[in-house]
Amino acid sequence: MDIGLVLQTDPPAQTVVDLMVRAEELGFSHGWTFDSHVLWQEPFVIYSRILERTSRLVVGPMVTNPGTRDWTVLASLFATLDDMFGPRTVCGIGRGDSAMRVQGRPPTTLARMESAIDVIRGLTAGRAVDLGGTEVRIPWIREGTPAVPIWVAGYGPKALALAGRCADGFVLQLADPYLVEWTVKTVRAAAAEAGRDPDAITMCVAAPAYVTQDLPHAREQTRWFGGMVGNHVADLVTRYGESSAAVPAELTGYIRDREGYDYSHHGKAGNRSTDFVPDEVVDRFCLLGPPAAQRDRLAELASLGVDQFAIYAMHDGREATIEAYGAEIIGEVTGRA
């Protein structure tokens, strides 16, 4: 299993760059950031600095979306970074939650996202694509260039089917073993139905990790994550109802008492929009506790088919947790001890 690091692009950008450089030194494989350009600084500018100062780290958004980002611009961004620094980018993509809703716009449709994936993949591979009847090709990208890997994030049955049908990787933003098993199996079944090799899809779980003995404090520092996930899955409750065979209650049941969401505190400890999230959900969705507990949970996730665990490091123990992973966890779970 690989271990990635997810950061928000809070200013100063230099701190984000320095943390990613340190992450590579400690053995992290991927450096991810949020992509919500109104709430935080522009990530693609920062990726260039990270790639310049590292030699192995793979970078990308967790996640971008085809609503705020023009598809051809995304393709050119990834292709330019790969041309400058080697094939070290990955396109995490979703419908767009905070990036769209903070502008008063709904997330994009899955159909639009699938079309965007086809365009981005084709353009980054140097192929011509059809954009509403116009043939478009980026002329400086040599045909046959490896396309940027595209990892789809989602929770619901239709998003999981899309991932299985066309994604290079799948991103699940929570670490509950039951839900991990359900989503991994669902994505793989969709891949098999589409005639693809299910094992060729990289499975990534992303969630907060806090290395500590003080579990009550860690829960308060990561409770925001249950609120963020609840905001993502609220649309599923609207579509399928609170009790549905299509979506496990373990994913949607806890948001019954949810009352709105404040994007000015999105992804931040102390977000009062997450008071409805019980300790049980925090413990299921996140990795909290000392190194031994972290290693045990990661081993369980690996047994369920997870290829990468990406740490959301948005809490007051950020640097200590990153260092602890490098010193006591990464070597063992990656087999590079």
XYZ file of C-alpha atoms in Angstrom:
337
model
C 0.000 0.000 0.000
C 1.204 3.495 -0.850
C 0.683 6.438 1.503
C -0.274 9.854 0.145
C -0.619 13.266 1.782
C -3.569 15.633 1.204
C -3.274 19.321 2.082
C -5.374 22.411 1.596
C -3.622 25.186 -0.285
C -3.857 27.676 2.563
C -1.404 30.562 2.363
C 1.491 30.767 2.557
C 1.971 28.457 -0.405
C 5.590 27.949 0.602
C 4.439 25.969 3.643
C 2.456 23.613 1.401
C 5.499 23.151 -0.830
C 7.827 22.540 2.131
C 5.464 19.958 3.648
C 5.235 18.096 0.348
C 9.016 18.074 0.005
C 9.274 16.670 3.515
C 6.601 14.093 2.683
C 8.701 12.766 -0.197
C 11.709 12.507 2.124
C 9.597 10.459 4.542
C 8.386 8.025 1.899
C 4.982 9.387 0.912
C 4.160 8.473 -2.694
C 1.613 11.154 -3.615
C 1.039 14.800 -2.779
C -2.603 15.816 -3.161
C -4.417 19.091 -2.556
C -7.997 20.253 -2.461
C -9.093 22.167 -5.580
C -11.534 24.871 -4.553
C -10.051 28.053 -5.948
C -12.380 30.484 -4.159
C -11.727 29.013 -0.708
C -7.989 28.392 -1.124
C -5.055 29.333 -3.327
C -4.725 28.066 -6.895
C -3.265 24.546 -6.659
C -1.798 24.141 -10.144
C 0.586 27.038 -9.557
C 1.741 25.307 -6.383
C 2.129 21.907 -8.091
C 4.808 23.379 -10.315
C 6.866 24.404 -7.285
C 6.364 21.015 -5.596
C 7.439 19.107 -8.697
C 10.467 21.361 -9.124
C 11.707 20.528 -5.627
C 10.955 16.794 -5.648
C 12.001 13.898 -7.863
C 9.529 11.104 -7.134
C 6.359 12.536 -5.633
C 3.225 12.307 -7.815
C 0.912 15.316 -7.446
C -2.669 16.139 -8.284
C -6.004 17.498 -7.083
C -8.273 15.612 -4.717
C -10.368 16.557 -6.510
C -10.876 18.884 -9.445
C -14.162 19.065 -11.350
C -15.421 19.757 -14.891
C -17.650 22.642 -13.822
C -15.169 25.266 -12.621
C -12.328 23.969 -14.822
C -12.423 24.069 -18.611
C -11.632 20.554 -19.825
C -9.066 21.658 -22.392
C -7.328 23.853 -19.824
C -7.121 20.908 -17.423
C -5.623 18.733 -20.144
C -3.028 21.362 -21.001
C -2.155 21.916 -17.320
C -1.467 18.234 -16.668
C 0.363 17.755 -19.958
C 2.539 20.812 -19.346
C 3.526 19.675 -15.851
C 4.329 16.185 -17.139
C 6.372 17.624 -19.995
C 8.352 19.768 -17.565
C 8.869 17.260 -14.759
C 8.106 13.808 -16.160
C 4.861 11.817 -15.794
C 4.232 12.722 -12.170
C 0.664 14.025 -12.157
C -2.710 12.398 -11.605
C -6.134 13.906 -12.228
C -8.471 13.267 -9.329
C -11.925 14.366 -10.462
C -15.440 14.559 -9.050
C -18.705 16.402 -9.529
C -17.492 19.429 -7.562
C -18.852 20.218 -4.115
C -17.235 23.201 -2.426
C -15.770 24.617 -5.649
C -19.254 24.822 -7.194
C -21.533 25.377 -4.220
C -19.499 28.253 -2.811
C -20.424 30.066 -6.044
C -24.104 29.185 -5.661
C -23.900 26.529 -8.378
C -24.855 22.858 -8.063
C -22.276 20.115 -8.659
C -22.004 19.013 -12.269
C -23.698 15.883 -13.571
C -22.043 12.500 -13.866
C -22.708 12.524 -17.598
C -20.750 15.762 -17.948
C -17.969 14.359 -15.804
C -17.695 11.257 -17.994
C -17.496 13.416 -21.109
C -14.785 15.519 -19.482
C -12.800 12.384 -18.632
C -12.880 11.291 -22.280
C -11.698 14.715 -23.442
C -8.919 15.100 -20.861
C -7.656 11.580 -21.488
C -7.681 12.015 -25.248
C -6.002 15.409 -25.284
C -3.244 14.460 -22.832
C -2.496 11.438 -25.051
C -2.056 13.701 -28.090
C -5.290 12.617 -29.753
C -7.953 14.715 -31.431
C -11.261 14.903 -29.571
C -14.711 16.130 -30.527
C -15.951 19.167 -28.624
C -19.513 19.859 -29.670
C -18.788 19.184 -33.312
C -15.355 20.812 -33.385
C -12.253 18.641 -33.603
C -9.674 19.791 -31.062
C -6.123 18.600 -30.559
C -3.241 20.066 -28.565
C -0.551 20.157 -31.279
C 2.543 20.137 -29.061
C 1.550 16.865 -27.361
C 2.952 13.974 -29.358
C 0.371 11.334 -30.228
C 1.022 8.209 -28.192
C 2.080 10.144 -25.095
C 0.731 8.327 -22.016
C -2.546 9.942 -20.953
C -2.730 11.482 -17.485
C -4.178 8.910 -15.056
C -7.716 9.881 -14.055
C -9.078 8.859 -10.654
C -12.796 9.314 -10.019
C -14.149 10.248 -6.573
C -17.673 9.385 -5.524
C -20.011 7.559 -3.159
C -23.265 6.686 -4.913
C -24.071 3.723 -7.169
C -23.948 5.736 -10.392
C -20.597 7.345 -9.535
C -19.160 3.948 -8.595
C -20.400 2.505 -11.897
C -18.762 5.388 -13.767
C -15.467 4.742 -11.973
C -15.577 1.090 -12.890
C -16.459 1.907 -16.475
C -13.813 4.477 -17.294
C -11.483 5.471 -14.420
C -7.837 4.565 -13.899
C -8.365 4.924 -10.172
C -11.142 5.323 -7.633
C -11.092 7.673 -4.627
C -13.277 7.031 -1.589
C -13.192 9.842 0.933
C -13.687 7.854 4.152
C -11.966 4.883 5.796
C -14.857 2.844 7.190
C -13.938 -0.801 6.427
C -17.529 -1.851 5.694
C -18.042 0.993 3.214
C -14.593 0.481 1.713
C -15.428 -3.153 1.010
C -18.815 -2.224 -0.495
C -17.435 0.468 -2.778
C -14.381 -1.517 -3.917
C -16.562 -4.495 -4.817
C -19.070 -2.249 -6.596
C -16.397 -0.507 -8.663
C -14.749 -3.793 -9.592
C -18.074 -5.337 -10.587
C -18.783 -2.359 -12.839
C -15.343 -2.697 -14.415
C -15.912 -6.386 -15.124
C -19.310 -5.624 -16.635
C -17.647 -3.071 -18.923
C -15.098 -5.663 -20.055
C -12.231 -4.124 -18.126
C -9.730 -5.728 -15.754
C -11.107 -4.878 -12.275
C -7.642 -5.201 -10.729
C -6.261 -2.527 -13.068
C -8.152 0.208 -11.193
C -6.146 1.789 -8.369
C -8.200 1.977 -5.171
C -7.469 5.000 -2.983
C -8.982 5.741 0.415
C -8.604 9.314 1.686
C -9.397 10.324 5.256
C -7.948 12.205 8.220
C -5.261 10.445 10.227
C -4.165 11.704 13.622
C -1.358 9.883 15.427
C -1.933 10.371 19.145
C -2.867 8.704 22.423
C -5.502 11.381 23.101
C -8.533 10.046 21.230
C -11.072 12.616 22.521
C -8.893 15.450 21.253
C -8.279 13.711 17.923
C -12.022 13.237 17.454
C -12.703 16.927 17.994
C -9.955 17.840 15.554
C -11.306 15.540 12.812
C -15.081 15.744 13.353
C -15.199 18.192 10.441
C -14.599 15.249 8.112
C -17.907 13.601 8.993
C -19.592 16.893 8.187
C -17.821 17.147 4.850
C -18.773 13.587 3.905
C -22.327 14.239 5.091
C -22.511 17.242 2.823
C -21.373 15.075 -0.089
C -23.875 12.286 0.570
C -26.861 14.550 1.287
C -27.650 14.420 -2.425
C -27.792 10.621 -2.203
C -30.395 10.839 0.560
C -32.426 13.221 -1.583
C -32.202 10.850 -4.536
C -32.585 7.467 -2.857
C -34.180 8.254 0.510
C -32.913 7.483 4.018
C -33.530 3.737 3.658
C -32.474 2.282 0.336
C -30.932 -0.945 -0.880
C -28.846 1.152 -3.283
C -26.906 3.011 -0.569
C -25.829 1.524 2.802
C -27.264 3.160 5.920
C -23.697 3.229 7.296
C -23.014 5.988 4.769
C -26.148 8.120 5.018
C -27.923 7.339 8.295
C -25.948 9.694 10.524
C -26.868 12.894 8.643
C -30.503 12.851 9.805
C -29.873 15.760 12.209
C -27.714 17.731 9.798
C -28.706 21.394 9.454
C -26.994 23.159 6.566
C -23.293 23.642 6.003
C -20.905 26.579 6.302
C -18.327 26.537 3.509
C -16.237 29.221 5.201
C -15.167 26.429 7.590
C -14.992 23.654 4.972
C -12.344 21.081 5.865
C -11.347 22.840 9.074
C -11.219 21.700 12.691
C -13.852 23.387 14.825
C -16.449 23.599 12.037
C -19.733 24.052 13.949
C -21.659 22.640 10.971
C -20.460 19.204 12.092
C -21.885 19.063 15.622
C -24.340 16.376 14.434
C -21.473 13.925 13.729
C -21.215 11.342 16.557
C -17.944 9.914 17.872
C -18.798 6.541 16.346
C -18.791 8.021 12.852
C -15.524 9.867 13.460
C -13.915 6.619 14.583
C -15.238 4.721 11.542
C -14.367 7.344 8.956
C -10.919 8.399 10.257
C -7.686 6.780 11.485
C -7.089 7.910 15.043
C -4.691 6.606 17.661
C -1.070 5.540 18.173
C 1.115 4.095 15.403
C 0.171 0.478 16.175
C -3.531 1.259 15.761
C -2.813 3.086 12.509
C -0.854 0.127 11.154
C -3.614 -2.321 12.092
C -6.282 -0.250 10.337
C -4.128 0.182 7.261
C -3.542 -3.565 7.108
C -7.305 -4.089 7.227
C -7.830 -1.597 4.399
C -5.115 -3.279 2.338
C -6.848 -6.636 2.818
C -9.979 -5.086 1.310
C -8.132 -4.100 -1.849
C -6.976 -0.566 -1.046
C -3.803 0.416 -2.932
C -3.265 3.840 -1.363
C -4.260 5.570 1.829
C -4.101 9.355 1.519
C -3.933 11.296 4.783
C -6.064 14.388 5.196
C -3.773 16.456 7.415
C -6.109 19.235 8.517
C -5.771 19.385 12.287
C -3.480 20.734 14.989
C -1.240 17.650 14.863
C -0.439 17.922 11.171
C 3.352 17.996 11.256
C 3.606 15.476 14.110
C 1.352 13.015 12.277
C 3.296 13.393 9.030
C 6.555 12.747 10.879
C 5.088 9.781 12.787
C 3.929 8.195 9.552
C 7.407 8.573 8.122
C 9.141 7.204 11.198
C 6.825 4.395 12.314
C 4.216 3.528 9.705
C 5.118 4.014 6.031
C 8.061 1.601 5.980
C 5.997 -1.239 7.372
C 2.821 -0.796 5.336
C 4.673 -0.231 2.063
C 7.140 -3.064 2.641
C 10.062 -0.653 2.427
C 11.049 -0.761 6.112
